[in-house]
Coordinates of C-alpha atoms (C1' of nucleotides) in Angstrom, one line a residue:
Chain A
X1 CA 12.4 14.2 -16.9
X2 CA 14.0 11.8 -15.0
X3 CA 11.3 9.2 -14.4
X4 CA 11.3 8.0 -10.6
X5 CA 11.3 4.2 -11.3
X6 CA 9.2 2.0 -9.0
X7 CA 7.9 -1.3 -8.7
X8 CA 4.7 -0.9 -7.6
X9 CA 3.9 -4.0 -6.6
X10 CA 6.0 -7.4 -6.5
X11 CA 7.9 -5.1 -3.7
X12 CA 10.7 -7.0 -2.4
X13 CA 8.6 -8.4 1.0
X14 CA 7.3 -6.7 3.1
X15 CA 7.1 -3.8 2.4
X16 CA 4.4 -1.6 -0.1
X17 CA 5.1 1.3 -2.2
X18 CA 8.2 0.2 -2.6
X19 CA 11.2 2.4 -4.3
X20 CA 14.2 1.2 -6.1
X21 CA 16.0 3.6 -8.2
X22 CA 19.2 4.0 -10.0
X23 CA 18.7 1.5 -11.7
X24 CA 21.0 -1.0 -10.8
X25 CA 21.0 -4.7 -11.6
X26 CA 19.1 -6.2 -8.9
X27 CA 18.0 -9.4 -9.2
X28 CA 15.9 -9.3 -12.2
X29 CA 13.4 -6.8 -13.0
X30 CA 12.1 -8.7 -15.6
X31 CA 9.0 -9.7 -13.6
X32 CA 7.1 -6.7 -12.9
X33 CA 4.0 -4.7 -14.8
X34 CA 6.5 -1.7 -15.6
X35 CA 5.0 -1.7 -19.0
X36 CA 1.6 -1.5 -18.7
X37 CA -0.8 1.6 -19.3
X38 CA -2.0 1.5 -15.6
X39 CA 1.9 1.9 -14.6
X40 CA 2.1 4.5 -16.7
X41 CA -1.0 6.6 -15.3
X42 CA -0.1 5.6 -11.8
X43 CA 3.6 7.2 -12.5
X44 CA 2.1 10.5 -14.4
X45 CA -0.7 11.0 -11.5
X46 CA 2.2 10.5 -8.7
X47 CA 4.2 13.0 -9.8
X48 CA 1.3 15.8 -11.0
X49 CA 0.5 15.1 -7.3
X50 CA 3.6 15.2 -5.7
X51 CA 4.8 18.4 -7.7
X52 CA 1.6 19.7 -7.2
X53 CA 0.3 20.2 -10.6
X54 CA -2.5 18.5 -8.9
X55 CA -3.4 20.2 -5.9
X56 CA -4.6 18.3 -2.8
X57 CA -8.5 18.9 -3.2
X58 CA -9.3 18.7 -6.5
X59 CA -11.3 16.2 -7.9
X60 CA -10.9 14.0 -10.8
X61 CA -12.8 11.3 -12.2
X62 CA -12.3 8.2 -14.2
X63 CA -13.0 9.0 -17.5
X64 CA -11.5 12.6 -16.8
X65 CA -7.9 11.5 -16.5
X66 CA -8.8 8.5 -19.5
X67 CA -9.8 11.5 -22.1
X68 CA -6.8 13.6 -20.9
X69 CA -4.4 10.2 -21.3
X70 CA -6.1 8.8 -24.3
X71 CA -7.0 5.5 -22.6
X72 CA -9.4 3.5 -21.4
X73 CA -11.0 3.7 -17.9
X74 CA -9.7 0.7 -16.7
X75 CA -6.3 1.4 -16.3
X76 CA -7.4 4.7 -15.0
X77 CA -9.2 3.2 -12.3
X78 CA -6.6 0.5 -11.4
X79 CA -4.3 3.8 -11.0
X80 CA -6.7 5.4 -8.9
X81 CA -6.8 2.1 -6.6
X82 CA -3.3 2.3 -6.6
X83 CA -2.8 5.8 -5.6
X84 CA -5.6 5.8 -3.1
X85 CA -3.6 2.9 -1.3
X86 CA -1.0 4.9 -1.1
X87 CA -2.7 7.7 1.0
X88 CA -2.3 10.1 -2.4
X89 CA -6.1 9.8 -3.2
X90 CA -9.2 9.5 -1.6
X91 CA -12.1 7.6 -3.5
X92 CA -15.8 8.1 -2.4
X93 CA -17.7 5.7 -4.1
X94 CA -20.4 6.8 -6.6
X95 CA -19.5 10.5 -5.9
X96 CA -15.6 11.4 -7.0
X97 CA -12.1 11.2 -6.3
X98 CA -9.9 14.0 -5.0
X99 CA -6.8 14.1 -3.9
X100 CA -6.3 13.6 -0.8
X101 CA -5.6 16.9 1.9
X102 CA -2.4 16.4 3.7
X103 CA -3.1 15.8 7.2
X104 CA -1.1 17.9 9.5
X105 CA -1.1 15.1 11.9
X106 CA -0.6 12.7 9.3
X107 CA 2.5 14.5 8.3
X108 CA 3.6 14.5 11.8
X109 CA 3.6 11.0 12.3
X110 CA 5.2 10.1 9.4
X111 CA 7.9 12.5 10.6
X112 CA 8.1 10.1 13.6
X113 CA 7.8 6.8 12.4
X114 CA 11.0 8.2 10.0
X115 CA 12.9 9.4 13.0
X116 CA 12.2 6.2 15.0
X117 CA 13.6 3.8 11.8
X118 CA 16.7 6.2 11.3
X119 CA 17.3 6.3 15.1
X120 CA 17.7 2.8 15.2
X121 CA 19.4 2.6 11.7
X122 CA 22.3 5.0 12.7
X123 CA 22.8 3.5 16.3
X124 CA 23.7 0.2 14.1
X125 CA 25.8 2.1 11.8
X126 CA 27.3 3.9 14.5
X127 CA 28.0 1.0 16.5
X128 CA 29.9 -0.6 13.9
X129 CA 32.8 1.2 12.6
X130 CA 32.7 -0.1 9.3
X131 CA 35.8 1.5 7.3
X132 CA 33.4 1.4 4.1
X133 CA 30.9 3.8 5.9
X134 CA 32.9 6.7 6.3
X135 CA 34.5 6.7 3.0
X136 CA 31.2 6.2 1.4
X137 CA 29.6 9.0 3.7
X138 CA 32.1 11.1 3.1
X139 CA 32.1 11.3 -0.7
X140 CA 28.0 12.1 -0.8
X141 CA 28.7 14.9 1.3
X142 CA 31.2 15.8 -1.2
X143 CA 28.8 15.9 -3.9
X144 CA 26.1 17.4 -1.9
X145 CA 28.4 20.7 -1.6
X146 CA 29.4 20.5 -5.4
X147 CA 25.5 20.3 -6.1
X148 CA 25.0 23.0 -3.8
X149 CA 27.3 25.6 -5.6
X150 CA 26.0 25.0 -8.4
X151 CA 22.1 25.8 -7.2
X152 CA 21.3 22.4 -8.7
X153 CA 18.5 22.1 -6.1
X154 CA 17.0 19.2 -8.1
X155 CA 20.3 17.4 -7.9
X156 CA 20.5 18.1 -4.4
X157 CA 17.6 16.8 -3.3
X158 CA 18.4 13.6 -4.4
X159 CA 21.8 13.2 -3.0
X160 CA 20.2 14.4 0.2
X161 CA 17.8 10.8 -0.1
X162 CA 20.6 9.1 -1.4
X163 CA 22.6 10.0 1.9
X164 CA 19.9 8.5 4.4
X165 CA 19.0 5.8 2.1
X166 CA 23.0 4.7 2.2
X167 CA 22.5 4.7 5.9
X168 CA 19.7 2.1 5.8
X169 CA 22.0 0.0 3.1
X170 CA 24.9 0.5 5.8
X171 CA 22.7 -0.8 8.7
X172 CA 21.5 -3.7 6.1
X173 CA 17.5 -2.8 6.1
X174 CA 17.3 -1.2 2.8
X175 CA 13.8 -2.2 2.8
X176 CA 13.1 -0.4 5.2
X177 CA 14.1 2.6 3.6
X178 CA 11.4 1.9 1.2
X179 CA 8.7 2.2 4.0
X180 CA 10.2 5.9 4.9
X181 CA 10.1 6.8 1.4
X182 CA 5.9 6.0 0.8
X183 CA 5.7 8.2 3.9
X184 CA 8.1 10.9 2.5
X185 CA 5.7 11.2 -0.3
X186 CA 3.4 13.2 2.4
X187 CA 6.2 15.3 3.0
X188 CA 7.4 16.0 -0.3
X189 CA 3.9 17.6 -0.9
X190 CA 5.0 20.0 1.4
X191 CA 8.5 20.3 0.5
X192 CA 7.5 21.0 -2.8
X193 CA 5.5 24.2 -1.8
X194 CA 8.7 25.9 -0.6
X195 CA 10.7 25.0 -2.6
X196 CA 14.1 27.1 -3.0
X197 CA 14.5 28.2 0.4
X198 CA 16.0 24.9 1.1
X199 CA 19.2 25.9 3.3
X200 CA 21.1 23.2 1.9
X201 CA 24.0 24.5 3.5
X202 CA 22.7 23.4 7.1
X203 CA 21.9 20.0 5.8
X204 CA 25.0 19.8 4.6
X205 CA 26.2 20.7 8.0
X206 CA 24.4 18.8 9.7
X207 CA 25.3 15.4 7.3
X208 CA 28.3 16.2 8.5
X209 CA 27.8 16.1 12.1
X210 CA 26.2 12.8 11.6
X211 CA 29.1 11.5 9.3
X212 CA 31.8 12.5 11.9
X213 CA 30.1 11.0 14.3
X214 CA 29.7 7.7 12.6
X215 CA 33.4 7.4 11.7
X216 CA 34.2 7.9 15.6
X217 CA 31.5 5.3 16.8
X218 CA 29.8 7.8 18.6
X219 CA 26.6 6.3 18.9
X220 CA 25.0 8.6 21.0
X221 CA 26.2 11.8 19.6
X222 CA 24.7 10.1 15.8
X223 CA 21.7 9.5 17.5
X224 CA 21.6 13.4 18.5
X225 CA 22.4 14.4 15.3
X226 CA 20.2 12.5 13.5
X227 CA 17.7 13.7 15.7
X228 CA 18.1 17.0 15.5
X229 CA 18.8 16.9 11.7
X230 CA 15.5 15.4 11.2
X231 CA 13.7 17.7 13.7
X232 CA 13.7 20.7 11.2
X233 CA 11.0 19.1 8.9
X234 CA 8.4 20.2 12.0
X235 CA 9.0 24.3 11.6
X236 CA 8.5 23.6 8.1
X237 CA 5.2 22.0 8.3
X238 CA 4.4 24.4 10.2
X239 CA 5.0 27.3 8.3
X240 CA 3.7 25.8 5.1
X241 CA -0.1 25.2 7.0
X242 CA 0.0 28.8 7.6
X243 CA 0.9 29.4 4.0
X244 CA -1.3 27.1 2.5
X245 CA -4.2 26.4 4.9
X246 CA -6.2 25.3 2.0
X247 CA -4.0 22.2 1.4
X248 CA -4.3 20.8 4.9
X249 CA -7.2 19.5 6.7
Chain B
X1 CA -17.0 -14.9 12.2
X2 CA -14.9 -12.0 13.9
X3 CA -15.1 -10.1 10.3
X4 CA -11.9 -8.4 10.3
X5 CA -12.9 -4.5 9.4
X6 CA -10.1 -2.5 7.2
X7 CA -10.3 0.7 5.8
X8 CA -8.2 -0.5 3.0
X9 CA -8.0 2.9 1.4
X10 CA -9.2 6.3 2.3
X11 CA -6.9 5.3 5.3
X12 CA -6.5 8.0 7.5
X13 CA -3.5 9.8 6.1
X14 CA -0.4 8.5 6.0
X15 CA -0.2 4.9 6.1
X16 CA -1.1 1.9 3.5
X17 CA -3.6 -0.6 4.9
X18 CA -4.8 0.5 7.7
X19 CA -6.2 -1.4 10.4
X20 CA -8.9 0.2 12.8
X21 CA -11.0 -2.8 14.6
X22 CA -12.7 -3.2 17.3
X23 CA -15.6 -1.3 16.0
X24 CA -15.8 1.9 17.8
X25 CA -17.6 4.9 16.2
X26 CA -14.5 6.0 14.9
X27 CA -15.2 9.4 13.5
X28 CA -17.5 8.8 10.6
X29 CA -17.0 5.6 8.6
X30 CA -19.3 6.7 5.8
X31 CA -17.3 7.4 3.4
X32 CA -15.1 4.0 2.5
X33 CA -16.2 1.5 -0.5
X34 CA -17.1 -1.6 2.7
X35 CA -19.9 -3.0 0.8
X36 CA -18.4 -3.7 -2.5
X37 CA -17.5 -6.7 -3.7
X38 CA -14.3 -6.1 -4.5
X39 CA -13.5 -5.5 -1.0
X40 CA -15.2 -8.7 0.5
X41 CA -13.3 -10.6 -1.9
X42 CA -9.9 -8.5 -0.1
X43 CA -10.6 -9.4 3.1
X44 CA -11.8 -13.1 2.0
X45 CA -8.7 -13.7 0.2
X46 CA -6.3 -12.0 3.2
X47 CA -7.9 -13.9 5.6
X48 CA -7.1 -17.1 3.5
X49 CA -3.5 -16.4 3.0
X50 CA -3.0 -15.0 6.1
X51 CA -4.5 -18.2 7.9
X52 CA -3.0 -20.3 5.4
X53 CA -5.9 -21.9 3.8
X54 CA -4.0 -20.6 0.8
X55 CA -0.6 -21.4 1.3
X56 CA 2.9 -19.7 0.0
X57 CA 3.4 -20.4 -3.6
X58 CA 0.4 -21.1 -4.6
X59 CA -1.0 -20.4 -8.3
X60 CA -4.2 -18.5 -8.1
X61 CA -6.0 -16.6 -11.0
X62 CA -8.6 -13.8 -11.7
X63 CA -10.9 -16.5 -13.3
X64 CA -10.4 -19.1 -10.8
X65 CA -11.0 -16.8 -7.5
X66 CA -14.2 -15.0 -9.9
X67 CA -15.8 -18.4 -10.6
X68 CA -15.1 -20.0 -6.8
X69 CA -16.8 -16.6 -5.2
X70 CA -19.3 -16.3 -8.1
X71 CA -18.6 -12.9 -9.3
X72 CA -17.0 -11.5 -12.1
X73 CA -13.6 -11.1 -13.0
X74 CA -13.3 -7.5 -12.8
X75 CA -13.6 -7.1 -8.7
X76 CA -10.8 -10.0 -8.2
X77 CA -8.6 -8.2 -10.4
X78 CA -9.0 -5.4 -8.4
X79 CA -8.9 -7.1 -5.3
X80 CA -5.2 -8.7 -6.4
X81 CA -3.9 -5.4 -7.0
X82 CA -4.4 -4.4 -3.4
X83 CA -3.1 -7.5 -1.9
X84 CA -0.1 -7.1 -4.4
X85 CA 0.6 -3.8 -2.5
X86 CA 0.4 -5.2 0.6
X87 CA 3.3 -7.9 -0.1
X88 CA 0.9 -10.9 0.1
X89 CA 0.5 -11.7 -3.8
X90 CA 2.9 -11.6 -6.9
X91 CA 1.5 -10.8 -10.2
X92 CA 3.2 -12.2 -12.8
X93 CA 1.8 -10.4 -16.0
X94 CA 0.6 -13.0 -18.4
X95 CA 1.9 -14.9 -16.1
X96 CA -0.2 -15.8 -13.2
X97 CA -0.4 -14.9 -9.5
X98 CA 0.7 -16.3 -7.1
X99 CA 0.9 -16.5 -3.3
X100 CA 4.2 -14.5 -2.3
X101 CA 6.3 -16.6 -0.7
X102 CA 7.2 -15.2 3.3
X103 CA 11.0 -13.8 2.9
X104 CA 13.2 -14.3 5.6
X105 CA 15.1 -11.3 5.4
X106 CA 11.8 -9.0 4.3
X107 CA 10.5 -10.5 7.7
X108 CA 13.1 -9.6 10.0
X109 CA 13.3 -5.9 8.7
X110 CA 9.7 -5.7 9.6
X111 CA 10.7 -6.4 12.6
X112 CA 13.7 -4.2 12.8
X113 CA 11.1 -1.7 11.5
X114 CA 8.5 -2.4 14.4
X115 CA 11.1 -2.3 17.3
X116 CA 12.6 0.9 16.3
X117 CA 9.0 2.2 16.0
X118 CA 7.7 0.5 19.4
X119 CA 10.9 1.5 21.4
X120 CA 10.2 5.3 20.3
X121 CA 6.8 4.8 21.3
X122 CA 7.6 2.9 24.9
X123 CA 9.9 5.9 25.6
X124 CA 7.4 8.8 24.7
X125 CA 4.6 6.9 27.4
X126 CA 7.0 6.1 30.3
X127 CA 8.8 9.6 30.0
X128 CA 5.3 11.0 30.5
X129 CA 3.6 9.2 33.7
X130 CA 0.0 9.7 33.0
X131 CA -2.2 8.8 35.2
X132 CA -4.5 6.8 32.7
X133 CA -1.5 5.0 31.4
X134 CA -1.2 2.5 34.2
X135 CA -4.6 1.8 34.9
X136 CA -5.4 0.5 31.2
X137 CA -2.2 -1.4 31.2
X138 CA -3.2 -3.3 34.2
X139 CA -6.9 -3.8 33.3
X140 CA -5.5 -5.3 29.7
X141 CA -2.6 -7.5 31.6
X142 CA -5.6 -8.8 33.5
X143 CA -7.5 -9.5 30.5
X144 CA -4.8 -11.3 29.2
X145 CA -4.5 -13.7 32.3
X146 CA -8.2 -14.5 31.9
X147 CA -7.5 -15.6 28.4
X148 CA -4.4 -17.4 29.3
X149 CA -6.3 -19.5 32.0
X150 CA -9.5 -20.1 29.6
X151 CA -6.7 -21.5 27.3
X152 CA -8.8 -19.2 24.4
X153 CA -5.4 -18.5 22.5
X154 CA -7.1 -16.5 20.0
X155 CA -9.0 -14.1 22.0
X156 CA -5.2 -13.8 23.9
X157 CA -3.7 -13.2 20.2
X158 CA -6.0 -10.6 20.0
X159 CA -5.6 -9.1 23.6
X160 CA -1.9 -9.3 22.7
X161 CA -2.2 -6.8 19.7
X162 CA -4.3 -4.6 21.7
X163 CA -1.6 -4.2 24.2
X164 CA 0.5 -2.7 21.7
X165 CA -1.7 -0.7 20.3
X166 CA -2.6 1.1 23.2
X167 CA 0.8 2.0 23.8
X168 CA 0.8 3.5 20.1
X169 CA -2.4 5.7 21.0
X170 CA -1.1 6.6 24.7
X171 CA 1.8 8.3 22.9
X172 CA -0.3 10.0 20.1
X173 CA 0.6 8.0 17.0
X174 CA -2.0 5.1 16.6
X175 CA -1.7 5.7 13.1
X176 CA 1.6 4.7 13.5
X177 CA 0.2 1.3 15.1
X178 CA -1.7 0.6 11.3
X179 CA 1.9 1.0 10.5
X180 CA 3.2 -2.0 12.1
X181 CA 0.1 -3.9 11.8
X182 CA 0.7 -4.0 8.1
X183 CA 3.9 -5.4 8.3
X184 CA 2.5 -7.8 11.0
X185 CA 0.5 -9.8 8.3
X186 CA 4.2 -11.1 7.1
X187 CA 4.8 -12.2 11.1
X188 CA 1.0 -13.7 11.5
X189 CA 1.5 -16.0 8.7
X190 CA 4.5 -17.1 10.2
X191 CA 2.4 -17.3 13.9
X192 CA 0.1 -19.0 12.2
X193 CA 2.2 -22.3 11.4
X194 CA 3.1 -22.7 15.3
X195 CA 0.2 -22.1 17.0
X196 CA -0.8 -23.5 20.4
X197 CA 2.7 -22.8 21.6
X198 CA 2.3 -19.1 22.0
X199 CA 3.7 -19.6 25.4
X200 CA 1.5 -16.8 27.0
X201 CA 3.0 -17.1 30.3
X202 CA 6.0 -15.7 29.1
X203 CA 4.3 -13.0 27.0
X204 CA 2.0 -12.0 29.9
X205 CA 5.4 -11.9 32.3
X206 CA 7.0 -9.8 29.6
X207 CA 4.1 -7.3 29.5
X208 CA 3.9 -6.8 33.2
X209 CA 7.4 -5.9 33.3
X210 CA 6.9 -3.2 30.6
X211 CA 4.0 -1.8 32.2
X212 CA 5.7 -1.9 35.8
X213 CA 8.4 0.5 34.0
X214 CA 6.1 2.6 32.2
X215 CA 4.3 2.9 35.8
X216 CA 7.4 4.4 37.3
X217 CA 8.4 6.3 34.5
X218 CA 11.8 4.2 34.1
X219 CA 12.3 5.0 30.1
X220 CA 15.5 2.8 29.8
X221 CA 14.1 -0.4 31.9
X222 CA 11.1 0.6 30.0
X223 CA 13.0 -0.1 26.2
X224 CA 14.8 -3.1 27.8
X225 CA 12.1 -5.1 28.3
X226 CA 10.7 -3.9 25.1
X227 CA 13.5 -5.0 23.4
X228 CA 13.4 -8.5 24.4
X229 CA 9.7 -8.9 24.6
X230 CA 10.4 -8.1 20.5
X231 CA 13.1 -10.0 20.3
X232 CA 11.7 -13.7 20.9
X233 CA 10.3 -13.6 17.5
X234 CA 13.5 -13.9 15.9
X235 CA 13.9 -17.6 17.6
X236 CA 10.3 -18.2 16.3
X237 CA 11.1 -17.5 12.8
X238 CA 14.2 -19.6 12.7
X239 CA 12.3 -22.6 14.2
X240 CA 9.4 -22.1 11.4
X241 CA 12.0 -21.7 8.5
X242 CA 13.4 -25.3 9.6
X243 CA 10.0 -26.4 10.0
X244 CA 8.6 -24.9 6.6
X245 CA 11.1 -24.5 3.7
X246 CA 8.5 -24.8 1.2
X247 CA 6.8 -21.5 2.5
X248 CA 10.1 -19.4 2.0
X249 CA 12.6 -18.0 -0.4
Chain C
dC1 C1' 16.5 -40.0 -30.4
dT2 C1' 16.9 -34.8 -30.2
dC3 C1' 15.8 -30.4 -31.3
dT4 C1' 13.0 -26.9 -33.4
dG5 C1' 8.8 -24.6 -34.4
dC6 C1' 4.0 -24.0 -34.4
dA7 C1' -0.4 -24.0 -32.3
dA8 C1' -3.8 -24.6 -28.6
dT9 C1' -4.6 -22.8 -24.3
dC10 C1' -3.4 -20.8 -20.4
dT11 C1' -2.6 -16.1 -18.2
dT12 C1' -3.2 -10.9 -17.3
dG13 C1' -4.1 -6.3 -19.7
dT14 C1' -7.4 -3.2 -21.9
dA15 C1' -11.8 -1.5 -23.8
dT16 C1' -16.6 -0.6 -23.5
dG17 C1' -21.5 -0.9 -22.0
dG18 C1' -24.7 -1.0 -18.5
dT19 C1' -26.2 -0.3 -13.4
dA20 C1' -27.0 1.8 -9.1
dG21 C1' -26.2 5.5 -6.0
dA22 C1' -25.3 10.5 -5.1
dT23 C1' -25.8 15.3 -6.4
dG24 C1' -27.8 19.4 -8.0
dC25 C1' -31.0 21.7 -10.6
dT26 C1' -35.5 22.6 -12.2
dT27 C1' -40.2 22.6 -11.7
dC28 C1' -44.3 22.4 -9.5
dC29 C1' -47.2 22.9 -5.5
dG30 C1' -48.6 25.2 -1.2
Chain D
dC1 C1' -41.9 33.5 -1.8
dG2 C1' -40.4 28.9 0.2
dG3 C1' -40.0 24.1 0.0
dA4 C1' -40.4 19.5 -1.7
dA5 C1' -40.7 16.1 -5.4
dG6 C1' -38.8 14.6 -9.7
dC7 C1' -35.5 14.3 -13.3
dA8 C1' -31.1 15.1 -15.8
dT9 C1' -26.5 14.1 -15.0
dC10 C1' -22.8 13.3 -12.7
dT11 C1' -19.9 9.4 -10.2
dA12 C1' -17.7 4.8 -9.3
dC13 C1' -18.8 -0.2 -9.6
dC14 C1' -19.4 -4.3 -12.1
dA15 C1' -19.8 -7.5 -16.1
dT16 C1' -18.4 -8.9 -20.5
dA17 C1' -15.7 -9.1 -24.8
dC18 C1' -11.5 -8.8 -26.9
dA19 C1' -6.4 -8.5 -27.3
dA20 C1' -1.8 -9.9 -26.6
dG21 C1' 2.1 -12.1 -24.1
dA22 C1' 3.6 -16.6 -22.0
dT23 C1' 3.6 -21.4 -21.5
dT24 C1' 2.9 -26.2 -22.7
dG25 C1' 2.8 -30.0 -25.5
dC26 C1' 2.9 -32.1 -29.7
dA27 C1' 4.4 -32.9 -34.2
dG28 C1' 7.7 -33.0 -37.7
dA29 C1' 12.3 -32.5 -39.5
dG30 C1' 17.1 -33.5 -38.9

DNA sequence: CTCTGCAATCTTGTATGGTAGATGCTTCCG
DNA sequence: CGGAAGCATCTACCATACAAGATTGCAGAG
């Protein structure tokens, strides 16, 4: 089941959705809303959405998602705010809320703010040899290949955010890693609809490219990689609008 | 009054907050939830925390903000929950809520997270010479020198942000730009505490040089001089962190 | 004098009823 | 047969009442 954990709110700064996982120690947790009804809806909806058990279109109301929760409104709607701030639902007042089309430019743009932030992340990272980077680099990589003989595509996934999310951590921005992953949460939608033909072993290729080039401090040739590595997501929107033209504006 | 004009959800795509202004037609507007009172009391309160009528650290409450703007509870609530996603409140449940205090750190990753985004952008405009790009540059630099000399620092505040936003809609990704803005708010509260020494000669200087570089397509002189017209605000945070302990972690 | 525990009173979270706007169908008139 | 007015029925928005955790201060026991 694995229940992504998030904050919600009480984000550490600046930044929104927010996104820490794995649950490590950090700080204290002890003053968020984690066990509120509303968190819970807000968690259910996200994922229905994301997985696409909800598909972008349909409409939902208020007291449709309280009967089929066995709650109250309120929290319901306090989700709803939630989600629509978040760019996964669109509310029209006094008619219904749907959830929300991806935007093909949308999409795109969050493809570029990403590849802007982790431009500039692995030029640090590059730039400073840091002896725990490559080790640390090098053992995801690892992993990702173990998860990829096993066709644990689930498990591969993740290690694949946990490898650019190291990055930020390396480059000390973590936070900002929380910003690219509200904006992945576009991009999932449309991971999610082909899901399977993955081609981990390219990723995996290509992590290494960036990896190697890290542990030589060749900042430009990271850069490139990264680049290039990141660059595939466009074909795939692509594709998927023809595939799915329904989903997109 | 000004009336600052947010979408605040139903955001076009893939951002949080959003940030259109300057009241063009804008597509259709039709569709967002701007007369309720939920979102007056939004902008209301974000316009008193970010002008520091209400000031880090502050204890607020549903009740108190309900009975100062005559309304009920129920709107302020909701009106908390959005702020609380945009990194200006803390709610504490049972608790209270409370003004966030302005992190140092959060702070300078949203700046880390601007310049990697406004570098990418600089680089897409020069490396492409339009035409248009140069003239609107000029006309705004000229703007700004009016303001400067009419000593009206907020309409130059404002001219300033416009500047930037341009560039984001000259390379395609103004959505991008509501990006940044977000992540601004942090910044403008700090901005806010040393006002009047804006120093808009140097800002204006700064500007001129990126257009001149953008005007003959000179993509590295172009991220140079974006790079330090950025990086000044690192100098101002320090100053205001000596100046203002009390408003930070 | 110090510490413990209870109770008044804060806070936010949840439930529910009522209101106004938007939609779509029916019905009535031309 | 075609079109317009009216009404049933959706929706989200708002107000209010209640519930439950958290805090504070005071009182009483040691």
């Amino acid at each position: 089941m694995e229940e992504r954990k998030r904050s919600d709110q009480s984000n550490p700064y600046p930044s929104h959705g927010s996104g820490m996982e794995s649950a490590q120690v950090r700080g204290k947790v002890g003053d968020t809303l984690e066990g509120t009804i509303a968190f819970r809806v807000v968690v259910a909806l996200r994922d229905d959405i994301v997985s696409m058990a909800l598909k972008p279109g349909d409409v939902i109301s208020e007291s449709d998602i309280a009967g089929r929760y066995g709650v109250s409104r309120q929290p319901v709607r306090e989700a709803f705010i939630r989600l629509a701030q978040q760019g996964l639902l669109l509310i029209r007042p006094k008619r219904a809320t749907v959830v929300k089309k991806i935007s093909p430019d949308g999409v795109r743009q969050s493809r570029f703010i990403r590849e802007s932030i982790e431009v500039e992340i692995i030029r640090r990272v590059a730039s400073r040899p840091g002896t725990e980077a490559a080790e640390v680099l090098a053992k995801l990589i690892l992993d990702q290949e173990a998860a990829s003989a096993a066709n644990d595509s689930r498990r591969f996934h993740k290690l694949d955010e946990l490898f650019h999310r190291t990055l930020a951590r390396l480059a000390g921005v973590e936070y900002a890693w929380q910003l690219i992953d509200d904006h992945k949460m576009q991009l999932d939608r449309v991971r999610y609809l082909t899901l399977g033909v993955s081609s981990s072993q390219r990723a995996i290729a290509e992590h290494k490219q960036i990896a190697e080039a890290v542990a030589r401090a060749d900042v430009a040739g990271a850069e490139a990689a990264m680049r290039a590595h990141l660059g595939r997501a466009e074909v795939l929107l692509n594709q998927t609008i023809e595939d799915f033209p329904d989903y997109f504006e």
